[in-house]
Amino acid sequence: MAGTRFRSVTREALGNIFREVKIALTPMPKPEKWTFIVGCYNSGTTLLSELMGKHPSISALPTEGHFITDQFLKDYDLGIPRMWVDREDIFCLNENDPGPDVERIKKEWAMRLDLSKPVLVEKSPPNAARTRWFQKHFENAHFIGIVRNGYAVAEGISRKGDPKSIKEGWPIGKSAWQWARSNQVMLDDAEQLDKFHLVRYEDLATDPQTELDKIAAFLGLAGFPDLSTQSFAIHERKDSVKDMNQGSIDRLSAEDIKTINDTAGFMLDRLGYPRL
């Protein structure tokens, strides 16, 4: 037993050494643009990142950037999966906050990016609370915010939860507040960003080519290739791009809808989503 533990510790130590050497040898990325996809959980950030990664001038991280750096605390590790607003004191950063090690983050991400591409893309839902910090520390930072119908998002957050921490799923009221507050922080901070573009999930799902070409123009790139015949792997589901809102809304009870209206009605109104 002691020998097994020793071998396990040795492997872990060697893995850490190898990682540190790899980070040290990774060149500092110097793209023309850093681009951050931000938005609430379950709002289409993964879909948008995968779609954007199809552009020949873009390299997008294969997973959420906060998972592949040791510089940010993770919501899952804190026992609040998909619920960063429970600890805004940890997740919110602005240009006046010292924050983590910027160069280390860039190198950790660079190990998973094609540095020959002029536009590097990262997406992490908690980064909706860090846009002003990223603008200060990442050269020529561009931000693409994505919003989605709050009823569908709240249902998705509650249903998915996390079996290790939230076995019964989040209460619908907490999920609605996560959606409302996350968007409130993102939109309020966007007023202080130099380059911010807002996308609606519903528009992206209905006409992805048009929305992607708007993004290309925002980034100063040529239009996207034709993606109409392609399918995409989004959270283990391979499918064409389609609006998944109605299925989520149909799972809500009348009481759920009332709770969402009471908790997040102000953001439904702000974003122009009709109240049910």
PDB file of N, CA, C and O in Angstrom, residues 91-100 102 127-138 141 143 185-186 188-194:
ATOM      1  N   PHE A  91     -15.221  35.887  -7.967  1.00  0.00           N
ATOM      2  CA  PHE A  91     -15.239  35.834  -9.428  1.00  0.00           C
ATOM      3  C   PHE A  91     -15.178  37.201 -10.109  1.00  0.00           C
ATOM      4  O   PHE A  91     -14.703  37.296 -11.235  1.00  0.00           O
ATOM      5  N   CYS A  92     -15.646  38.239  -9.464  1.00  0.00           N
ATOM      6  CA  CYS A  92     -15.668  39.539 -10.125  1.00  0.00           C
ATOM      7  C   CYS A  92     -14.288  40.207 -10.065  1.00  0.00           C
ATOM      8  O   CYS A  92     -13.673  40.292  -8.997  1.00  0.00           O
ATOM      9  N   LEU A  93     -13.816  40.674 -11.226  1.00  0.00           N
ATOM     10  CA  LEU A  93     -12.555  41.401 -11.322  1.00  0.00           C
ATOM     11  C   LEU A  93     -12.756  42.600 -12.236  1.00  0.00           C
ATOM     12  O   LEU A  93     -13.439  42.500 -13.258  1.00  0.00           O
ATOM     13  N   ASN A  94     -12.159  43.724 -11.874  1.00  0.00           N
ATOM     14  CA  ASN A  94     -12.165  44.872 -12.779  1.00  0.00           C
ATOM     15  C   ASN A  94     -10.734  45.363 -12.981  1.00  0.00           C
ATOM     16  O   ASN A  94      -9.785  44.773 -12.477  1.00  0.00           O
ATOM     17  N   GLU A  95     -10.583  46.449 -13.707  1.00  0.00           N
ATOM     18  CA  GLU A  95      -9.250  46.918 -14.072  1.00  0.00           C
ATOM     19  C   GLU A  95      -8.423  47.388 -12.874  1.00  0.00           C
ATOM     20  O   GLU A  95      -7.191  47.522 -12.964  1.00  0.00           O
ATOM     21  N   ASN A  96      -9.051  47.593 -11.739  1.00  0.00           N
ATOM     22  CA  ASN A  96      -8.317  48.045 -10.554  1.00  0.00           C
ATOM     23  C   ASN A  96      -7.862  46.898  -9.656  1.00  0.00           C
ATOM     24  O   ASN A  96      -7.135  47.124  -8.683  1.00  0.00           O
ATOM     25  N   ASP A  97      -8.275  45.678  -9.981  1.00  0.00           N
ATOM     26  CA  ASP A  97      -7.893  44.517  -9.181  1.00  0.00           C
ATOM     27  C   ASP A  97      -6.575  43.935  -9.676  1.00  0.00           C
ATOM     28  O   ASP A  97      -6.344  43.847 -10.887  1.00  0.00           O
ATOM     29  N   PRO A  98      -5.680  43.529  -8.758  1.00  0.00           N
ATOM     30  CA  PRO A  98      -4.412  42.955  -9.202  1.00  0.00           C
ATOM     31  C   PRO A  98      -4.603  41.660  -9.966  1.00  0.00           C
ATOM     32  O   PRO A  98      -3.943  41.421 -10.990  1.00  0.00           O
ATOM     33  N   GLY A  99      -5.481  40.795  -9.479  1.00  0.00           N
ATOM     34  CA  GLY A  99      -5.788  39.573 -10.210  1.00  0.00           C
ATOM     35  C   GLY A  99      -4.645  38.575 -10.232  1.00  0.00           C
ATOM     36  O   GLY A  99      -3.622  38.738  -9.560  1.00  0.00           O
ATOM     37  N   PRO A 100      -4.800  37.528 -11.031  1.00  0.00           N
ATOM     38  CA  PRO A 100      -3.800  36.456 -11.095  1.00  0.00           C
ATOM     39  C   PRO A 100      -2.634  36.801 -12.024  1.00  0.00           C
ATOM     40  O   PRO A 100      -2.528  37.923 -12.523  1.00  0.00           O
ATOM     41  N   VAL A 102      -0.926  37.104 -15.208  1.00  0.00           N
ATOM     42  CA  VAL A 102      -1.380  37.237 -16.592  1.00  0.00           C
ATOM     43  C   VAL A 102      -0.517  36.428 -17.549  1.00  0.00           C
ATOM     44  O   VAL A 102      -1.037  35.709 -18.423  1.00  0.00           O
ATOM     45  N   ASN A 127     -16.197  34.314 -16.836  1.00  0.00           N
ATOM     46  CA  ASN A 127     -15.480  35.492 -17.323  1.00  0.00           C
ATOM     47  C   ASN A 127     -16.409  36.645 -17.672  1.00  0.00           C
ATOM     48  O   ASN A 127     -15.940  37.757 -17.951  1.00  0.00           O
ATOM     49  N   ALA A 128     -17.709  36.414 -17.633  1.00  0.00           N
ATOM     50  CA  ALA A 128     -18.652  37.529 -17.771  1.00  0.00           C
ATOM     51  C   ALA A 128     -18.439  38.559 -16.669  1.00  0.00           C
ATOM     52  O   ALA A 128     -18.805  39.727 -16.821  1.00  0.00           O
ATOM     53  N   ALA A 129     -17.825  38.127 -15.567  1.00  0.00           N
ATOM     54  CA  ALA A 129     -17.560  39.025 -14.441  1.00  0.00           C
ATOM     55  C   ALA A 129     -16.137  39.574 -14.454  1.00  0.00           C
ATOM     56  O   ALA A 129     -15.739  40.262 -13.510  1.00  0.00           O
ATOM     57  N   ARG A 130     -15.379  39.294 -15.523  1.00  0.00           N
ATOM     58  CA  ARG A 130     -13.954  39.681 -15.552  1.00  0.00           C
ATOM     59  C   ARG A 130     -13.575  40.455 -16.805  1.00  0.00           C
ATOM     60  O   ARG A 130     -12.397  40.626 -17.093  1.00  0.00           O
ATOM     61  N   THR A 131     -14.540  40.916 -17.558  1.00  0.00           N
ATOM     62  CA  THR A 131     -14.213  41.508 -18.848  1.00  0.00           C
ATOM     63  C   THR A 131     -13.335  42.735 -18.723  1.00  0.00           C
ATOM     64  O   THR A 131     -12.415  42.946 -19.520  1.00  0.00           O
ATOM     65  N   ARG A 132     -13.597  43.566 -17.748  1.00  0.00           N
ATOM     66  CA  ARG A 132     -12.801  44.792 -17.588  1.00  0.00           C
ATOM     67  C   ARG A 132     -11.359  44.458 -17.214  1.00  0.00           C
ATOM     68  O   ARG A 132     -10.416  45.138 -17.643  1.00  0.00           O
ATOM     69  N   TRP A 133     -11.161  43.401 -16.444  1.00  0.00           N
ATOM     70  CA  TRP A 133      -9.805  42.958 -16.103  1.00  0.00           C
ATOM     71  C   TRP A 133      -9.091  42.427 -17.345  1.00  0.00           C
ATOM     72  O   TRP A 133      -7.932  42.752 -17.584  1.00  0.00           O
ATOM     73  N   PHE A 134      -9.793  41.626 -18.138  1.00  0.00           N
ATOM     74  CA  PHE A 134      -9.190  41.103 -19.375  1.00  0.00           C
ATOM     75  C   PHE A 134      -8.844  42.238 -20.334  1.00  0.00           C
ATOM     76  O   PHE A 134      -7.814  42.194 -21.009  1.00  0.00           O
ATOM     77  N   GLN A 135      -9.702  43.245 -20.412  1.00  0.00           N
ATOM     78  CA  GLN A 135      -9.414  44.351 -21.321  1.00  0.00           C
ATOM     79  C   GLN A 135      -8.104  45.037 -20.958  1.00  0.00           C
ATOM     80  O   GLN A 135      -7.336  45.442 -21.844  1.00  0.00           O
ATOM     81  N   LYS A 136      -7.818  45.148 -19.692  1.00  0.00           N
ATOM     82  CA  LYS A 136      -6.588  45.814 -19.260  1.00  0.00           C
ATOM     83  C   LYS A 136      -5.349  44.981 -19.561  1.00  0.00           C
ATOM     84  O   LYS A 136      -4.294  45.537 -19.918  1.00  0.00           O
ATOM     85  N   HIS A 137      -5.462  43.660 -19.439  1.00  0.00           N
ATOM     86  CA  HIS A 137      -4.267  42.816 -19.451  1.00  0.00           C
ATOM     87  C   HIS A 137      -4.051  42.017 -20.738  1.00  0.00           C
ATOM     88  O   HIS A 137      -2.972  41.444 -20.919  1.00  0.00           O
ATOM     89  N   PHE A 138      -5.040  41.971 -21.628  1.00  0.00           N
ATOM     90  CA  PHE A 138      -4.906  41.195 -22.868  1.00  0.00           C
ATOM     91  C   PHE A 138      -5.004  42.148 -24.050  1.00  0.00           C
ATOM     92  O   PHE A 138      -5.989  42.868 -24.213  1.00  0.00           O
ATOM     93  N   ALA A 141      -8.159  43.361 -26.805  1.00  0.00           N
ATOM     94  CA  ALA A 141      -9.198  42.421 -26.387  1.00  0.00           C
ATOM     95  C   ALA A 141     -10.553  42.780 -27.007  1.00  0.00           C
ATOM     96  O   ALA A 141     -10.981  43.931 -26.970  1.00  0.00           O
ATOM     97  N   PHE A 143     -14.692  41.396 -27.084  1.00  0.00           N
ATOM     98  CA  PHE A 143     -15.616  40.613 -26.272  1.00  0.00           C
ATOM     99  C   PHE A 143     -16.907  40.355 -27.045  1.00  0.00           C
ATOM    100  O   PHE A 143     -17.472  41.282 -27.632  1.00  0.00           O
ATOM    101  N   VAL A 185     -24.235  41.961 -14.756  1.00  0.00           N
ATOM    102  CA  VAL A 185     -22.819  42.307 -14.623  1.00  0.00           C
ATOM    103  C   VAL A 185     -22.181  42.453 -16.001  1.00  0.00           C
ATOM    104  O   VAL A 185     -21.461  43.420 -16.274  1.00  0.00           O
ATOM    105  N   MET A 186     -22.454  41.500 -16.891  1.00  0.00           N
ATOM    106  CA  MET A 186     -21.857  41.538 -18.222  1.00  0.00           C
ATOM    107  C   MET A 186     -22.262  42.797 -18.983  1.00  0.00           C
ATOM    108  O   MET A 186     -21.415  43.490 -19.563  1.00  0.00           O
ATOM    109  N   ASP A 188     -23.581  45.669 -17.808  1.00  0.00           N
ATOM    110  CA  ASP A 188     -23.126  46.905 -17.163  1.00  0.00           C
ATOM    111  C   ASP A 188     -21.635  47.134 -17.416  1.00  0.00           C
ATOM    112  O   ASP A 188     -21.211  48.253 -17.721  1.00  0.00           O
ATOM    113  N   ASP A 189     -20.842  46.088 -17.303  1.00  0.00           N
ATOM    114  CA  ASP A 189     -19.405  46.223 -17.553  1.00  0.00           C
ATOM    115  C   ASP A 189     -19.117  46.485 -19.026  1.00  0.00           C
ATOM    116  O   ASP A 189     -18.117  47.135 -19.364  1.00  0.00           O
ATOM    117  N   ALA A 190     -19.973  45.996 -19.909  1.00  0.00           N
ATOM    118  CA  ALA A 190     -19.762  46.207 -21.349  1.00  0.00           C
ATOM    119  C   ALA A 190     -19.751  47.683 -21.707  1.00  0.00           C
ATOM    120  O   ALA A 190     -19.127  48.080 -22.701  1.00  0.00           O
ATOM    121  N   GLU A 191     -20.422  48.493 -20.902  1.00  0.00           N
ATOM    122  CA  GLU A 191     -20.439  49.935 -21.158  1.00  0.00           C
ATOM    123  C   GLU A 191     -19.049  50.558 -21.010  1.00  0.00           C
ATOM    124  O   GLU A 191     -18.808  51.656 -21.494  1.00  0.00           O
ATOM    125  N   GLN A 192     -18.139  49.836 -20.347  1.00  0.00           N
ATOM    126  CA  GLN A 192     -16.775  50.333 -20.166  1.00  0.00           C
ATOM    127  C   GLN A 192     -15.757  49.567 -21.021  1.00  0.00           C
ATOM    128  O   GLN A 192     -14.546  49.714 -20.813  1.00  0.00           O
ATOM    129  N   LEU A 193     -16.243  48.776 -21.962  1.00  0.00           N
ATOM    130  CA  LEU A 193     -15.354  48.040 -22.856  1.00  0.00           C
ATOM    131  C   LEU A 193     -15.244  48.765 -24.191  1.00  0.00           C
ATOM    132  O   LEU A 193     -16.218  49.339 -24.680  1.00  0.00           O
ATOM    133  N   ASP A 194     -14.063  48.709 -24.776  1.00  0.00           N
ATOM    134  CA  ASP A 194     -13.850  49.373 -26.064  1.00  0.00           C
ATOM    135  C   ASP A 194     -14.468  48.593 -27.213  1.00  0.00           C
ATOM    136  O   ASP A 194     -14.935  49.187 -28.192  1.00  0.00           O
TER     137      ASP A 194
END
